[in-house]
Each structure stands twice: as C-alpha cells, then as structure tokens.
mmCIF file of C-alpha atoms in Angstrom:
data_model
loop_
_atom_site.group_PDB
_atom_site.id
_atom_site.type_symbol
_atom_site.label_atom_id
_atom_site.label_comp_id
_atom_site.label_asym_id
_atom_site.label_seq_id
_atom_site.Cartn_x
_atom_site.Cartn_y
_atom_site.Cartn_z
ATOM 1 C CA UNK A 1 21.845 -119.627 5.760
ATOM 2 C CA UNK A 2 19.326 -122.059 6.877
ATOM 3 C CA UNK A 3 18.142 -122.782 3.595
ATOM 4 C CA UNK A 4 21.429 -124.543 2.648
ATOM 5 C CA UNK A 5 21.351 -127.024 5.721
ATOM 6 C CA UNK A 6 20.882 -130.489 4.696
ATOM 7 C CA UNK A 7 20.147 -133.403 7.146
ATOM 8 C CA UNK A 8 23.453 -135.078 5.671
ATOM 9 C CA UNK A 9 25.229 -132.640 6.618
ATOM 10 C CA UNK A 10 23.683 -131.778 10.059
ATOM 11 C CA UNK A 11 24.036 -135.288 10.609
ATOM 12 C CA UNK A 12 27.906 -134.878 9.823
ATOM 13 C CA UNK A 13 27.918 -131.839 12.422
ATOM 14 C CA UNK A 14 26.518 -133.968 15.111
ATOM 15 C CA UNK A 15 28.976 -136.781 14.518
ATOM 16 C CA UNK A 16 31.820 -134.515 14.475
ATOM 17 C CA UNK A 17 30.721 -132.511 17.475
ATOM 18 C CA UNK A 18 27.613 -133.252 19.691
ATOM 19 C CA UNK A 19 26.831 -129.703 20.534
ATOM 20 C CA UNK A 20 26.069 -129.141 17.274
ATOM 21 C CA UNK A 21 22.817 -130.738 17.587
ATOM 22 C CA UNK A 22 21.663 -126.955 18.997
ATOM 23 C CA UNK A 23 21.511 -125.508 15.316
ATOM 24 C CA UNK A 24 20.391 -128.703 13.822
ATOM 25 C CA UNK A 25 16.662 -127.611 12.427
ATOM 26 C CA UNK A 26 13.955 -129.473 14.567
ATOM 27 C CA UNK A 27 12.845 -131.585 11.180
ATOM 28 C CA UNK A 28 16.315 -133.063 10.712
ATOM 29 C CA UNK A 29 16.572 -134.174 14.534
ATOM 30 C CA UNK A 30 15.713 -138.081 15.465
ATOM 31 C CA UNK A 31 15.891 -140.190 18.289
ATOM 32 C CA UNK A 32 19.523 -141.618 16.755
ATOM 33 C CA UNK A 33 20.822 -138.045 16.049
ATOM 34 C CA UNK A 34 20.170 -137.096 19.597
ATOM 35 C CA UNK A 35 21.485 -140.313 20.979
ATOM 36 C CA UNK A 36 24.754 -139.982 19.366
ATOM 37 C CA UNK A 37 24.824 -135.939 20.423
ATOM 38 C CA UNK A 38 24.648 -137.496 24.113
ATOM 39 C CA UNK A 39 26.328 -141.080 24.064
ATOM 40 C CA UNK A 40 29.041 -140.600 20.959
ATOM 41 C CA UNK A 41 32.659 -140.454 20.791
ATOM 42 C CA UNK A 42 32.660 -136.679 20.640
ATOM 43 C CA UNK A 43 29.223 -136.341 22.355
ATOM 44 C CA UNK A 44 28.033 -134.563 26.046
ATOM 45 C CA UNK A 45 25.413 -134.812 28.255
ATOM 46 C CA UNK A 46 24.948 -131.288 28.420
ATOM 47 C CA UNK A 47 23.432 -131.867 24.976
ATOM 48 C CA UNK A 48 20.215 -133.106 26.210
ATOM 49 C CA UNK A 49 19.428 -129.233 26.514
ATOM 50 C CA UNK A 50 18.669 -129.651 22.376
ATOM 51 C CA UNK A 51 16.747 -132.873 22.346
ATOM 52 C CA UNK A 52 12.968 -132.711 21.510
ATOM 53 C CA UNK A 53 10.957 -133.724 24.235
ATOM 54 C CA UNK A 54 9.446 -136.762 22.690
ATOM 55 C CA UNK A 55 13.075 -138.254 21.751
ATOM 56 C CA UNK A 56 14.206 -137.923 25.728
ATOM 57 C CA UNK A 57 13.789 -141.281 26.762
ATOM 58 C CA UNK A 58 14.683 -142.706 30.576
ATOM 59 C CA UNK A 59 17.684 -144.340 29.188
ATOM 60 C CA UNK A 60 18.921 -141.561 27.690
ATOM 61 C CA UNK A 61 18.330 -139.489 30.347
ATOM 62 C CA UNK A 62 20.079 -141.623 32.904
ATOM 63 C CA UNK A 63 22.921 -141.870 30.714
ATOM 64 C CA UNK A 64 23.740 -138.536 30.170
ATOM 65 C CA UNK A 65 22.931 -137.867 34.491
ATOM 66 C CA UNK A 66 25.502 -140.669 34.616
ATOM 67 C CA UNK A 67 28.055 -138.971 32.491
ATOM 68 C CA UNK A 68 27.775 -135.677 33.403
ATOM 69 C CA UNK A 69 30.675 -132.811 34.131
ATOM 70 C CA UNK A 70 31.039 -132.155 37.811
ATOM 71 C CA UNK A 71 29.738 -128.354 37.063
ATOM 72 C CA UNK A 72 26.768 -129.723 34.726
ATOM 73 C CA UNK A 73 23.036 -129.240 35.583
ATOM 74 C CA UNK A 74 21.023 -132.288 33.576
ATOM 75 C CA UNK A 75 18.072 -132.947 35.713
ATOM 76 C CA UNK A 76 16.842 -129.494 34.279
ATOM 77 C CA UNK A 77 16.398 -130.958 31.069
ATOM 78 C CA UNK A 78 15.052 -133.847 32.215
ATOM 79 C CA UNK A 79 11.341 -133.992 31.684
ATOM 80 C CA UNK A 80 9.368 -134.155 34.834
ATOM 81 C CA UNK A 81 7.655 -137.115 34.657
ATOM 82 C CA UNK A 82 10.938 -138.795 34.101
ATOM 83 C CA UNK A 83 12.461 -137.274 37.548
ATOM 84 C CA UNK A 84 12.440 -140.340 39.670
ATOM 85 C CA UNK A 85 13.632 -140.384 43.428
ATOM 86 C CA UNK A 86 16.238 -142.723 42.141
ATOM 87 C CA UNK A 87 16.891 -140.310 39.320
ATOM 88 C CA UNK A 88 17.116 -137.206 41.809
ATOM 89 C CA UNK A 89 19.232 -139.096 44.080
ATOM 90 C CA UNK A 90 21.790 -139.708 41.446
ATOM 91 C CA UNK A 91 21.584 -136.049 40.620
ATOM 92 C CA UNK A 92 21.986 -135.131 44.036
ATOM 93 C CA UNK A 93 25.438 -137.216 44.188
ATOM 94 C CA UNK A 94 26.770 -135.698 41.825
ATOM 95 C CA UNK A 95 25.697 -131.593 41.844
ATOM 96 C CA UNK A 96 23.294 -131.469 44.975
ATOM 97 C CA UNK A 97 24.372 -127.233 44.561
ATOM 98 C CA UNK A 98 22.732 -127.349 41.325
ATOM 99 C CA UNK A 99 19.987 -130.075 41.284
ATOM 100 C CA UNK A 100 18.063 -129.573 44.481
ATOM 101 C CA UNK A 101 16.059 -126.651 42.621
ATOM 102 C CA UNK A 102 14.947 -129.071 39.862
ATOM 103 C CA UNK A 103 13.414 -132.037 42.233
ATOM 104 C CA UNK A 104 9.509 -132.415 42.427
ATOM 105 C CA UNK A 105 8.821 -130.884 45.318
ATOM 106 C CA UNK A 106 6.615 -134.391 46.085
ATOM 107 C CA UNK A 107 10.038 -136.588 46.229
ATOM 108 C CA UNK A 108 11.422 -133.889 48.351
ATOM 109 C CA UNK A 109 11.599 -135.663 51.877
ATOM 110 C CA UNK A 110 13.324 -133.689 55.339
ATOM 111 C CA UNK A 111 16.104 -135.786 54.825
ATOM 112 C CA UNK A 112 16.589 -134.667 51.229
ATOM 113 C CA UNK A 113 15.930 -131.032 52.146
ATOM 114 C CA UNK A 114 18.788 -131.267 54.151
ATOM 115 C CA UNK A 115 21.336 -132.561 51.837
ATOM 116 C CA UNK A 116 19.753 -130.010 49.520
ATOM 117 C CA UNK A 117 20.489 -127.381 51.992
ATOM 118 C CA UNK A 118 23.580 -128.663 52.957
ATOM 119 C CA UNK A 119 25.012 -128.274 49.556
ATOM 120 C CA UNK A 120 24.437 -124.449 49.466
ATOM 121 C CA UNK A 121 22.297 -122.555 51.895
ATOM 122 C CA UNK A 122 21.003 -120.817 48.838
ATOM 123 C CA UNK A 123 18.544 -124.140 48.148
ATOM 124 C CA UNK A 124 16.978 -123.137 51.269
ATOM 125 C CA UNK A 125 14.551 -121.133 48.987
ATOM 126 C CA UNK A 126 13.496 -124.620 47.077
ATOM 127 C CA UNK A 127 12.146 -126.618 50.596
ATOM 128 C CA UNK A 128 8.816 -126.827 50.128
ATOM 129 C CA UNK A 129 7.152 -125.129 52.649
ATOM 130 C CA UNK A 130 6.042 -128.037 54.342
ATOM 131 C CA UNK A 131 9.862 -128.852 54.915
ATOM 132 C CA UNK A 132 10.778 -125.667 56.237
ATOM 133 C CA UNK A 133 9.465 -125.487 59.583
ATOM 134 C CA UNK A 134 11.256 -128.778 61.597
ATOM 135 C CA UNK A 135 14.371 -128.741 59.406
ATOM 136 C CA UNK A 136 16.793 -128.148 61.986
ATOM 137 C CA UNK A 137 15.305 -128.647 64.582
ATOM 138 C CA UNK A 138 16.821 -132.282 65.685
ATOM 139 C CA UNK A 139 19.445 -132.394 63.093
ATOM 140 C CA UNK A 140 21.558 -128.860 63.043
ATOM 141 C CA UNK A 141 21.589 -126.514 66.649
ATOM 142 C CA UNK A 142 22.676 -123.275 67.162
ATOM 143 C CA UNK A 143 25.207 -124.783 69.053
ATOM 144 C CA UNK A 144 26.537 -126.175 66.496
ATOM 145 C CA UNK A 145 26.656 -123.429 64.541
ATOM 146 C CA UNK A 146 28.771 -122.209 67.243
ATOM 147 C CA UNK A 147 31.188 -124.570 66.932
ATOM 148 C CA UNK A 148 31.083 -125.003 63.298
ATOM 149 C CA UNK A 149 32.452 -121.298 63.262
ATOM 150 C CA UNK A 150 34.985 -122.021 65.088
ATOM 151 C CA UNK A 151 33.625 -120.268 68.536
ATOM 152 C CA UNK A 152 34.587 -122.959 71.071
ATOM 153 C CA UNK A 153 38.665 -122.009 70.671
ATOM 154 C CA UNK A 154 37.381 -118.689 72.135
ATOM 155 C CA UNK A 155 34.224 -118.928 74.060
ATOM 156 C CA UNK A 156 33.473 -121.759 76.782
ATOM 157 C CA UNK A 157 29.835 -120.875 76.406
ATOM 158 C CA UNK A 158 27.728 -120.913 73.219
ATOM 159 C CA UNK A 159 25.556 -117.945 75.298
ATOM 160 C CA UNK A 160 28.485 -115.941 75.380
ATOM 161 C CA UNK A 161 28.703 -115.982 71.830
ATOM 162 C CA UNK A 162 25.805 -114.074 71.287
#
C-alpha cells in the first residue's frame, strides 16, 4: 500500500533497480533519484519515461539517447524543446525505425525524410507534407525499384516489368 512507501526506501528501490523509479510517488522523486534511475550501475535509459518533466535536463537526456538499447525509443520522452537537430540526428543513428515519428517536423529536412523513410516505409506517414511531394523524385526511380526487386535477372526492360 502506498501509504507505507517511504522516500528511504524508494530511494533503496531506485538504487537497486532503476525501473523502479515508475512506482516511486511523484513527491519522493528528485533530480538525483532520476539521475541515478538513468546513469547508475543498475540504471536504463528507458527510465526517462518516469522522470518529471522539470528534472529532464539536456544532459540527461543526451545521456540516456547515448546509452540506449538498439530496440529503445528515448527521443519520445524527450521534451520538445530539448529535441535538437543534433539530438535527432543521434536518435536517428541509432533507431531511425522508431525516432523519425518523434522529430519536430521544423528540423525535418528532404534529406532527413529520406533516411526517415528509408528506415521503414511506414515513416512515410510522418513527412511533413511539405516533404512529400519531391521526395523521390531525384533520389529513388522507379527504375530502381525495378532493380532493387530483383527485376533486371529477368527483364531487360524496366517497361516490361509493368
């Protein structure tokens, strides 16, 4: 029951096991608790889910983007005004799958979209319009399409393939 958490021993939880910083009560949470959720011995980036807003610094946030599983989302619990190109980018390295969807659409530039889209056709829906229309025009043909599939073994013509 809640009313026997303490902050000693939430504080014990968290040093124990980062993820329990989720059922630590909102009161006993501060800016070292969270930090040592994220950055200590038994801590995870994916922890930055459970950090108050105000404790989410830019270092902390680049930290746990830095140290992140290959499967992990962070930049969704990033707050936006902390999503920096250089930030995006770095999410983008590592999970451009996952992370397109979470970049300000204003840092989104062609060449991003395309990385974006490149990483699962599925991001297509997050190009801002704007984005959309040129996208492959110069860099990706349908000719290239037909040879990605593996058309010119059988067909001399990319016409023919239609």
């Amino acid at each position: 029951p809640r009313e026997f958490k303490t902050k000693a021993m939430c504080d014990i939880a968290v040093i124990k096991n980062g993820h329990a910083l989720k059922f630590v009560p909102e009161e006993f949470k501060t800016p070292s608790l969270c930090e040592i959720a994220i950055k200590g011995k038994e801590g995870s980036s994916s922890n930055l889910e459970y950090v108050p807003e105000e404790f989410k610094t830019e270092e902390l946030c680049k930290y746990a983007m830095e140290n992140q599983e290959f499967y992990q989302i962070i930049l969704n619990y990033v707050p936006i005004e902390l999503r920096t190109k250089e930030m995006c980018e770095l999410a983008m390295q590592l999970n451009p799958r996952n992370s397109f969807r979470f970049v300000p659409d204003e840092l989104k530039t062609e060449e991003f979209c395309l990385e974006g889209v490149t990483g699962t056709i599925e991001n297509l829906y997050f190009v801002p319009e704007n984005n959309n229309d040129n996208l492959y025009e110069e860099k990706y043909t349908i000719e290239d399409s037909y040879y990605d599939a593996g058309g010119g073994q059988e067909w001399s013509d990319p016409d023919d393939f239609w």
